[in-house]
PDB file of C-alpha atoms in Angstrom:
ATOM      1  CA  MET K1066     122.889 110.997 135.880  1.00  0.00           C
ATOM      2  CA  SER K1067     121.953 107.424 135.045  1.00  0.00           C
ATOM      3  CA  SER K1068     119.713 105.371 137.322  1.00  0.00           C
ATOM      4  CA  GLY K1069     121.431 102.121 136.318  1.00  0.00           C
ATOM      5  CA  SER K1070     124.178 100.625 138.492  1.00  0.00           C
ATOM      6  CA  ALA K1071     124.827 102.030 141.962  1.00  0.00           C
ATOM      7  CA  LEU K1072     126.825 105.243 142.143  1.00  0.00           C
ATOM      8  CA  ARG K1073     129.634 105.546 144.687  1.00  0.00           C
ATOM      9  CA  TYR K1074     129.414 108.711 146.776  1.00  0.00           C
ATOM     10  CA  VAL K1075     132.447 109.749 148.859  1.00  0.00           C
ATOM     11  CA  ALA K1076     131.887 112.471 151.461  1.00  0.00           C
ATOM     12  CA  ILE K1077     134.926 114.365 152.751  1.00  0.00           C
ATOM     13  CA  GLY K1078     135.046 117.017 155.421  1.00  0.00           C
ATOM     14  CA  ASP K1079     134.538 118.242 158.945  1.00  0.00           C
ATOM     15  CA  SER K1080     131.732 118.294 161.514  1.00  0.00           C
ATOM     16  CA  LEU K1081     129.075 119.471 159.051  1.00  0.00           C
ATOM     17  CA  PRO K1082     129.091 116.275 156.973  1.00  0.00           C
ATOM     18  CA  ARG K1083     129.945 114.238 160.074  1.00  0.00           C
ATOM     19  CA  GLY K1084     126.633 115.253 161.665  1.00  0.00           C
ATOM     20  CA  PHE K1085     128.093 116.640 164.908  1.00  0.00           C
ATOM     21  CA  LEU K1086     125.474 117.776 167.418  1.00  0.00           C
ATOM     22  CA  PHE K1087     126.683 118.703 170.897  1.00  0.00           C
ATOM     23  CA  GLU K1088     123.382 118.155 172.669  1.00  0.00           C
ATOM     24  CA  ARG K1089     123.091 114.468 171.729  1.00  0.00           C
ATOM     25  CA  PRO K1090     126.006 112.386 173.063  1.00  0.00           C
ATOM     26  CA  ILE K1091     126.231 108.819 171.739  1.00  0.00           C
ATOM     27  CA  ARG K1092     128.919 106.136 171.571  1.00  0.00           C
ATOM     28  CA  GLN K1093     130.175 106.747 168.043  1.00  0.00           C
ATOM     29  CA  PRO K1094     133.734 105.466 167.483  1.00  0.00           C
ATOM     30  CA  PRO K1095     136.079 107.813 165.590  1.00  0.00           C
ATOM     31  CA  GLY K1096     136.608 107.137 161.906  1.00  0.00           C
ATOM     32  CA  PRO K1097     139.993 106.613 160.243  1.00  0.00           C
ATOM     33  CA  ILE K1098     140.564 110.375 159.885  1.00  0.00           C
ATOM     34  CA  GLN K1099     141.266 111.732 163.366  1.00  0.00           C
ATOM     35  CA  VAL K1100     142.406 114.943 165.013  1.00  0.00           C
ATOM     36  CA  ARG K1101     143.649 115.611 168.522  1.00  0.00           C
ATOM     37  CA  TRP K1102     140.246 115.611 170.217  1.00  0.00           C
ATOM     38  CA  SER K1103     138.572 112.918 168.112  1.00  0.00           C
ATOM     39  CA  PRO K1104     137.978 110.421 170.969  1.00  0.00           C
ATOM     40  CA  LEU K1105     135.982 113.115 172.810  1.00  0.00           C
ATOM     41  CA  LEU K1106     134.354 114.859 169.859  1.00  0.00           C
ATOM     42  CA  SER K1107     133.192 111.574 168.361  1.00  0.00           C
ATOM     43  CA  LEU K1108     130.801 111.174 171.303  1.00  0.00           C
ATOM     44  CA  PHE K1109     128.645 113.777 169.575  1.00  0.00           C
ATOM     45  CA  ASP K1110     129.029 112.571 165.985  1.00  0.00           C
ATOM     46  CA  HIS K1111     125.871 111.469 164.195  1.00  0.00           C
ATOM     47  CA  PRO K1112     126.824 110.422 160.649  1.00  0.00           C
ATOM     48  CA  ALA K1113     123.258 109.263 160.034  1.00  0.00           C
ATOM     49  CA  ARG K1114     122.008 112.866 160.427  1.00  0.00           C
ATOM     50  CA  GLY K1115     124.849 114.524 158.509  1.00  0.00           C
ATOM     51  CA  TYR K1116     124.004 116.000 155.136  1.00  0.00           C
ATOM     52  CA  PRO K1117     125.751 113.248 153.065  1.00  0.00           C
ATOM     53  CA  GLU K1118     123.344 110.578 154.330  1.00  0.00           C
ATOM     54  CA  LEU K1119     120.416 112.918 153.687  1.00  0.00           C
ATOM     55  CA  VAL K1120     121.758 113.576 150.182  1.00  0.00           C
ATOM     56  CA  ARG K1121     121.895 109.832 149.587  1.00  0.00           C
ATOM     57  CA  GLN K1122     118.257 109.553 150.629  1.00  0.00           C
ATOM     58  CA  ARG K1123     117.214 112.402 148.336  1.00  0.00           C
ATOM     59  CA  LEU K1124     119.032 110.881 145.388  1.00  0.00           C
ATOM     60  CA  ALA K1125     117.453 107.511 146.139  1.00  0.00           C
ATOM     61  CA  ALA K1126     114.030 109.164 146.052  1.00  0.00           C
ATOM     62  CA  THR K1127     114.715 110.155 142.429  1.00  0.00           C
ATOM     63  CA  GLY K1128     115.546 106.573 141.472  1.00  0.00           C
ATOM     64  CA  LEU K1129     119.340 106.814 141.764  1.00  0.00           C
ATOM     65  CA  GLN K1130     121.083 103.952 143.546  1.00  0.00           C
ATOM     66  CA  VAL K1131     123.856 105.428 145.692  1.00  0.00           C
ATOM     67  CA  ARG K1132     126.419 103.811 147.998  1.00  0.00           C
ATOM     68  CA  LEU K1133     127.725 106.342 150.525  1.00  0.00           C
ATOM     69  CA  ASP K1134     131.195 106.243 152.074  1.00  0.00           C
ATOM     70  CA  ASN K1135     131.421 108.931 154.761  1.00  0.00           C
ATOM     71  CA  THR K1136     134.447 107.550 156.594  1.00  0.00           C
ATOM     72  CA  LEU K1137     136.481 110.558 155.430  1.00  0.00           C
ATOM     73  CA  THR K1138     134.431 112.933 157.590  1.00  0.00           C
ATOM     74  CA  CYS K1139     135.872 114.022 160.934  1.00  0.00           C
ATOM     75  CA  THR K1140     134.712 116.596 163.447  1.00  0.00           C
ATOM     76  CA  GLY K1141     137.424 119.196 163.959  1.00  0.00           C
ATOM     77  CA  ALA K1142     139.305 118.281 160.785  1.00  0.00           C
ATOM     78  CA  PRO K1143     141.241 120.995 158.944  1.00  0.00           C
ATOM     79  CA  VAL K1144     142.278 120.528 155.333  1.00  0.00           C
ATOM     80  CA  ARG K1145     145.625 119.119 156.525  1.00  0.00           C
ATOM     81  CA  ALA K1146     143.761 116.056 157.834  1.00  0.00           C
ATOM     82  CA  PHE K1147     143.223 115.120 154.183  1.00  0.00           C
ATOM     83  CA  TRP K1148     146.176 116.758 152.442  1.00  0.00           C
ATOM     84  CA  ASP K1149     149.539 116.908 154.211  1.00  0.00           C
ATOM     85  CA  ARG K1150     152.126 117.525 151.468  1.00  0.00           C
ATOM     86  CA  GLY K1151     150.077 115.026 149.502  1.00  0.00           C
ATOM     87  CA  PRO K1152     146.944 112.919 149.948  1.00  0.00           C
ATOM     88  CA  VAL K1153     146.848 111.150 153.308  1.00  0.00           C
ATOM     89  CA  ARG K1154     146.810 107.370 153.258  1.00  0.00           C
ATOM     90  CA  ASP K1155     143.119 106.953 154.087  1.00  0.00           C
ATOM     91  CA  LEU K1156     142.124 109.382 151.348  1.00  0.00           C
ATOM     92  CA  GLN K1157     144.144 107.386 148.831  1.00  0.00           C
ATOM     93  CA  ARG K1158     142.617 104.142 150.097  1.00  0.00           C
ATOM     94  CA  VAL K1159     139.019 105.329 149.798  1.00  0.00           C
ATOM     95  CA  LEU K1160     139.479 106.985 146.397  1.00  0.00           C
ATOM     96  CA  ALA K1161     141.230 103.873 145.073  1.00  0.00           C
ATOM     97  CA  GLY K1162     137.749 102.362 144.995  1.00  0.00           C
ATOM     98  CA  GLY K1163     136.595 105.071 142.607  1.00  0.00           C
ATOM     99  CA  ALA K1164     133.926 107.730 143.046  1.00  0.00           C
ATOM    100  CA  ASP K1165     131.019 109.001 140.992  1.00  0.00           C
ATOM    101  CA  ILE K1166     130.092 111.738 143.466  1.00  0.00           C
ATOM    102  CA  ILE K1167     132.349 113.635 145.873  1.00  0.00           C
ATOM    103  CA  THR K1168     131.277 116.297 148.352  1.00  0.00           C
ATOM    104  CA  LEU K1169     133.788 118.388 150.264  1.00  0.00           C
ATOM    105  CA  THR K1170     133.240 120.684 153.240  1.00  0.00           C
ATOM    106  CA  VAL K1171     136.465 121.855 154.840  1.00  0.00           C
ATOM    107  CA  GLY K1172     138.150 125.056 155.960  1.00  0.00           C
ATOM    108  CA  ALA K1173     136.439 126.327 159.097  1.00  0.00           C
ATOM    109  CA  ASN K1174     138.802 124.444 161.400  1.00  0.00           C
ATOM    110  CA  ASP K1175     141.801 125.961 159.651  1.00  0.00           C
ATOM    111  CA  ILE K1176     140.981 129.360 161.162  1.00  0.00           C
ATOM    112  CA  LEU K1177     138.565 128.505 163.988  1.00  0.00           C
ATOM    113  CA  PRO K1178     141.352 128.292 166.621  1.00  0.00           C
ATOM    114  CA  LEU K1179     141.782 132.056 166.258  1.00  0.00           C
ATOM    115  CA  TRP K1180     138.095 132.460 167.086  1.00  0.00           C
ATOM    116  CA  ALA K1181     138.027 130.239 170.183  1.00  0.00           C
ATOM    117  CA  GLY K1182     137.754 133.220 172.534  1.00  0.00           C
ATOM    118  CA  TYR K1183     134.938 134.740 170.505  1.00  0.00           C
ATOM    119  CA  ALA K1184     133.041 131.446 170.338  1.00  0.00           C
ATOM    120  CA  LEU K1185     133.275 130.896 174.101  1.00  0.00           C
ATOM    121  CA  ALA K1186     132.237 134.477 174.824  1.00  0.00           C
ATOM    122  CA  ALA K1187     129.298 134.206 172.423  1.00  0.00           C
ATOM    123  CA  THR K1188     128.109 131.014 174.112  1.00  0.00           C
ATOM    124  CA  ALA K1189     128.323 132.681 177.525  1.00  0.00           C
ATOM    125  CA  ALA K1190     126.559 135.813 176.269  1.00  0.00           C
ATOM    126  CA  ARG K1191     123.552 133.820 175.107  1.00  0.00           C
ATOM    127  CA  GLY K1192     122.978 132.825 178.734  1.00  0.00           C
ATOM    128  CA  VAL K1193     122.684 136.457 179.911  1.00  0.00           C
ATOM    129  CA  PRO K1194     119.025 137.393 179.381  1.00  0.00           C
ATOM    130  CA  LEU K1195     118.969 140.972 180.700  1.00  0.00           C
ATOM    131  CA  VAL K1196     121.483 142.450 178.248  1.00  0.00           C
ATOM    132  CA  SER K1197     120.349 143.547 174.795  1.00  0.00           C
ATOM    133  CA  HIS K1198     121.578 141.704 171.724  1.00  0.00           C
ATOM    134  CA  ARG K1199     123.187 144.912 170.440  1.00  0.00           C
ATOM    135  CA  ARG K1200     125.126 145.392 173.672  1.00  0.00           C
ATOM    136  CA  LYS K1201     126.265 141.762 173.677  1.00  0.00           C
ATOM    137  CA  GLN K1202     127.452 142.013 170.082  1.00  0.00           C
ATOM    138  CA  SER K1203     129.340 145.223 170.808  1.00  0.00           C
ATOM    139  CA  LEU K1204     131.266 143.433 173.539  1.00  0.00           C
ATOM    140  CA  LEU K1205     131.864 140.372 171.352  1.00  0.00           C
ATOM    141  CA  ASP K1206     133.267 142.513 168.549  1.00  0.00           C
ATOM    142  CA  ARG K1207     136.092 143.514 170.879  1.00  0.00           C
ATOM    143  CA  VAL K1208     137.348 139.940 171.249  1.00  0.00           C
ATOM    144  CA  ALA K1209     137.033 139.025 167.566  1.00  0.00           C
ATOM    145  CA  PRO K1210     140.413 138.541 165.850  1.00  0.00           C
ATOM    146  CA  SER K1211     141.405 141.045 163.202  1.00  0.00           C
ATOM    147  CA  SER K1212     141.201 140.275 159.494  1.00  0.00           C
ATOM    148  CA  ASP K1213     144.994 140.272 159.277  1.00  0.00           C
ATOM    149  CA  ALA K1214     145.331 137.668 162.031  1.00  0.00           C
ATOM    150  CA  ALA K1215     143.969 134.884 159.829  1.00  0.00           C
ATOM    151  CA  GLU K1216     145.648 135.848 156.562  1.00  0.00           C
ATOM    152  CA  ALA K1217     148.593 133.446 156.824  1.00  0.00           C
ATOM    153  CA  ARG K1218     146.290 130.581 157.807  1.00  0.00           C
ATOM    154  CA  LEU K1219     143.937 131.371 154.931  1.00  0.00           C
ATOM    155  CA  GLN K1220     146.783 131.412 152.418  1.00  0.00           C
ATOM    156  CA  THR K1221     148.003 128.021 153.629  1.00  0.00           C
ATOM    157  CA  PHE K1222     144.449 126.672 153.557  1.00  0.00           C
ATOM    158  CA  GLU K1223     143.875 127.868 150.002  1.00  0.00           C
ATOM    159  CA  ALA K1224     147.097 126.283 148.757  1.00  0.00           C
ATOM    160  CA  ARG K1225     146.274 122.940 150.381  1.00  0.00           C
ATOM    161  CA  LEU K1226     142.674 122.990 149.191  1.00  0.00           C
ATOM    162  CA  SER K1227     143.844 123.726 145.663  1.00  0.00           C
ATOM    163  CA  ASP K1228     146.203 120.751 145.739  1.00  0.00           C
ATOM    164  CA  LEU K1229     143.540 118.509 147.287  1.00  0.00           C
ATOM    165  CA  LEU K1230     140.831 119.455 144.820  1.00  0.00           C
ATOM    166  CA  GLY K1231     143.162 119.128 141.862  1.00  0.00           C
ATOM    167  CA  TRP K1232     144.150 115.653 143.012  1.00  0.00           C
ATOM    168  CA  LEU K1233     140.513 114.656 143.519  1.00  0.00           C
ATOM    169  CA  ARG K1234     139.673 115.759 139.988  1.00  0.00           C
ATOM    170  CA  VAL K1235     142.572 113.838 138.424  1.00  0.00           C
ATOM    171  CA  THR K1236     141.942 110.757 140.566  1.00  0.00           C
ATOM    172  CA  SER K1237     138.169 110.617 140.139  1.00  0.00           C
ATOM    173  CA  GLY K1238     137.989 111.510 136.457  1.00  0.00           C
ATOM    174  CA  ASP K1239     134.558 112.864 135.568  1.00  0.00           C
ATOM    175  CA  ALA K1240     133.008 112.452 139.034  1.00  0.00           C
ATOM    176  CA  ARG K1241     130.548 115.095 140.197  1.00  0.00           C
ATOM    177  CA  ILE K1242     132.470 117.166 142.747  1.00  0.00           C
ATOM    178  CA  VAL K1243     130.536 119.572 144.963  1.00  0.00           C
ATOM    179  CA  LEU K1244     132.087 121.926 147.515  1.00  0.00           C
ATOM    180  CA  THR K1245     130.120 123.795 150.145  1.00  0.00           C
ATOM    181  CA  THR K1246     130.950 127.158 151.609  1.00  0.00           C
ATOM    182  CA  TYR K1247     130.078 128.049 155.220  1.00  0.00           C
ATOM    183  CA  TYR K1248     127.236 129.964 156.831  1.00  0.00           C
ATOM    184  CA  ASN K1249     127.449 132.754 159.394  1.00  0.00           C
ATOM    185  CA  PRO K1250     125.936 131.156 162.516  1.00  0.00           C
ATOM    186  CA  ASP K1251     125.087 134.352 164.398  1.00  0.00           C
ATOM    187  CA  GLY K1252     124.653 136.821 161.549  1.00  0.00           C
ATOM    188  CA  SER K1253     127.026 139.391 163.042  1.00  0.00           C
ATOM    189  CA  SER K1254     128.894 141.658 160.651  1.00  0.00           C
ATOM    190  CA  VAL K1255     132.249 140.986 162.323  1.00  0.00           C
ATOM    191  CA  VAL K1256     131.945 137.216 161.776  1.00  0.00           C
ATOM    192  CA  HIS K1257     130.766 137.817 158.231  1.00  0.00           C
ATOM    193  CA  GLU K1258     133.577 140.214 157.326  1.00  0.00           C
ATOM    194  CA  ARG K1259     136.483 138.529 159.119  1.00  0.00           C
ATOM    195  CA  PHE K1260     135.595 134.822 159.001  1.00  0.00           C
ATOM    196  CA  VAL K1261     132.862 133.779 156.590  1.00  0.00           C
ATOM    197  CA  THR K1262     133.603 136.039 153.622  1.00  0.00           C
ATOM    198  CA  PRO K1263     137.408 135.513 153.504  1.00  0.00           C
ATOM    199  CA  LEU K1264     137.009 131.746 153.888  1.00  0.00           C
ATOM    200  CA  ASN K1265     134.196 131.388 151.370  1.00  0.00           C
ATOM    201  CA  THR K1266     136.002 133.591 148.856  1.00  0.00           C
ATOM    202  CA  ARG K1267     138.952 131.223 148.874  1.00  0.00           C
ATOM    203  CA  ILE K1268     136.761 128.140 148.590  1.00  0.00           C
ATOM    204  CA  ARG K1269     135.022 129.593 145.539  1.00  0.00           C
ATOM    205  CA  ARG K1270     138.307 130.681 143.976  1.00  0.00           C
ATOM    206  CA  VAL K1271     139.794 127.205 144.287  1.00  0.00           C
ATOM    207  CA  ALA K1272     136.634 125.579 142.931  1.00  0.00           C
ATOM    208  CA  ASP K1273     136.486 127.953 139.964  1.00  0.00           C
ATOM    209  CA  ALA K1274     139.966 126.830 138.910  1.00  0.00           C
ATOM    210  CA  VAL K1275     139.019 123.133 138.727  1.00  0.00           C
ATOM    211  CA  PRO K1276     136.724 122.235 135.805  1.00  0.00           C
ATOM    212  CA  GLY K1277     133.449 120.546 136.595  1.00  0.00           C
ATOM    213  CA  THR K1278     133.382 121.581 140.246  1.00  0.00           C
ATOM    214  CA  ARG K1279     130.175 122.958 141.708  1.00  0.00           C
ATOM    215  CA  VAL K1280     129.807 125.160 144.775  1.00  0.00           C
ATOM    216  CA  VAL K1281     126.829 125.263 147.126  1.00  0.00           C
ATOM    217  CA  GLU K1282     126.541 128.565 148.983  1.00  0.00           C
ATOM    218  CA  LEU K1283     125.320 127.850 152.504  1.00  0.00           C
ATOM    219  CA  ASP K1284     125.182 131.355 153.965  1.00  0.00           C
ATOM    220  CA  PRO K1285     122.137 132.591 152.002  1.00  0.00           C
ATOM    221  CA  LEU K1286     120.248 129.439 152.991  1.00  0.00           C
ATOM    222  CA  PHE K1287     120.508 130.388 156.663  1.00  0.00           C
ATOM    223  CA  ASP K1288     119.120 133.922 156.329  1.00  0.00           C
ATOM    224  CA  GLY K1289     116.412 134.254 158.947  1.00  0.00           C
ATOM    225  CA  HIS K1290     117.385 130.946 160.552  1.00  0.00           C
ATOM    226  CA  ARG K1291     120.595 131.777 162.441  1.00  0.00           C
ATOM    227  CA  ILE K1292     121.232 131.401 166.175  1.00  0.00           C
ATOM    228  CA  THR K1293     119.320 134.627 166.892  1.00  0.00           C
ATOM    229  CA  ALA K1294     116.126 133.300 165.275  1.00  0.00           C
ATOM    230  CA  PRO K1295     113.426 131.904 167.564  1.00  0.00           C
ATOM    231  CA  ASN K1296     112.512 128.236 167.494  1.00  0.00           C
ATOM    232  CA  PRO K1297     111.356 126.529 165.325  1.00  0.00           C
ATOM    233  CA  ARG K1298     112.896 128.810 162.681  1.00  0.00           C
ATOM    234  CA  ARG K1299     116.423 128.459 164.083  1.00  0.00           C
ATOM    235  CA  TRP K1300     118.649 126.082 162.124  1.00  0.00           C
ATOM    236  CA  VAL K1301     121.761 126.543 164.303  1.00  0.00           C
ATOM    237  CA  SER K1302     122.300 124.595 167.529  1.00  0.00           C
ATOM    238  CA  GLY K1303     121.303 126.579 170.597  1.00  0.00           C
ATOM    239  CA  VAL K1304     123.946 124.744 172.630  1.00  0.00           C
ATOM    240  CA  ASP K1305     127.195 125.471 170.781  1.00  0.00           C
ATOM    241  CA  GLY K1306     125.876 128.195 168.471  1.00  0.00           C
ATOM    242  CA  LEU K1307     127.782 126.768 165.500  1.00  0.00           C
ATOM    243  CA  HIS K1308     126.497 123.486 164.139  1.00  0.00           C
ATOM    244  CA  PRO K1309     123.309 122.931 162.158  1.00  0.00           C
ATOM    245  CA  THR K1310     120.209 121.398 163.671  1.00  0.00           C
ATOM    246  CA  ASP K1311     118.394 118.578 161.918  1.00  0.00           C
ATOM    247  CA  ALA K1312     116.461 121.209 159.967  1.00  0.00           C
ATOM    248  CA  GLY K1313     119.702 122.915 158.967  1.00  0.00           C
ATOM    249  CA  GLN K1314     121.240 119.648 157.807  1.00  0.00           C
ATOM    250  CA  ALA K1315     118.118 118.936 155.755  1.00  0.00           C
ATOM    251  CA  VAL K1316     118.326 122.288 153.968  1.00  0.00           C
ATOM    252  CA  ILE K1317     122.023 121.759 153.210  1.00  0.00           C
ATOM    253  CA  ALA K1318     121.278 118.276 151.879  1.00  0.00           C
ATOM    254  CA  THR K1319     118.564 119.516 149.546  1.00  0.00           C
ATOM    255  CA  ALA K1320     120.880 122.155 148.076  1.00  0.00           C
ATOM    256  CA  VAL K1321     123.780 119.707 147.679  1.00  0.00           C
ATOM    257  CA  ALA K1322     121.561 117.071 146.064  1.00  0.00           C
ATOM    258  CA  ALA K1323     120.289 119.665 143.595  1.00  0.00           C
ATOM    259  CA  ALA K1324     123.875 120.623 142.732  1.00  0.00           C
ATOM    260  CA  ILE K1325     124.743 116.972 142.128  1.00  0.00           C
ATOM    261  CA  THR K1326     121.830 116.363 139.793  1.00  0.00           C
ATOM    262  CA  GLY K1327     121.968 119.761 138.149  1.00  0.00           C
ATOM    263  CA  GLY K1328     118.377 120.471 139.078  1.00  0.00           C
ATOM    264  CA  ARG K1329     116.094 121.227 141.966  1.00  0.00           C
ATOM    265  CA  LEU K1330     115.072 118.365 144.236  1.00  0.00           C
ATOM    266  CA  VAL K1331     112.103 118.183 146.554  1.00  0.00           C
ATOM    267  CA  SER K1332     113.188 118.053 150.202  1.00  0.00           C
TER     268      SER K1332
END
């Protein structure tokens, strides 16, 4: 990539690129893309700590001038927030200005509603110190939704993501487009088999069908750093058990920046 004129970087996605962190409330107004709970969720948005801003900083350290537009990130956003039988108005508006780099992280919120009971139970279980981790996980496995429960949602997600990514490629020409998959926050086999693997498989399949699209695999990056890891090795928030800490965001940013440049960048 040339280090001449400034490159325009458009970040699209959910709470990961938005920089959501439940333990740090601030007065952050919602962006143009909003979901039902945006006025409340935006209190915990930190776009300055989300991986797109960190990617911009890493690219700048290599001599690349980058202008970041992260207004298309929204905590809680499913793919429908960006593609609802076509590109939503704000997506069209932002992409009308062109893009040299696009990152996209979306999909978890398309199936997360099915896992609300599991997520709440997991949060409560972490506050019970006298029960073994194995016993807690055995109980949590009982409230996890079945693989079949999410199939219809996953099919709809894949179709919408395919349309969205195809449109982004046509609209942005030869822009660098990077998708991320998702990590397993607690490392449990039930979350891996019924949530992370089915979702990530569809993300990769859609990306593989669109030329010039790169995929950053997040799950391997979090090995040894999930919610069960002790501090300071834990890269998942100890409050909600889902979102990345500052260290987690930094690791994601380094991997995404390397995918953009086609090489390995120093963090």
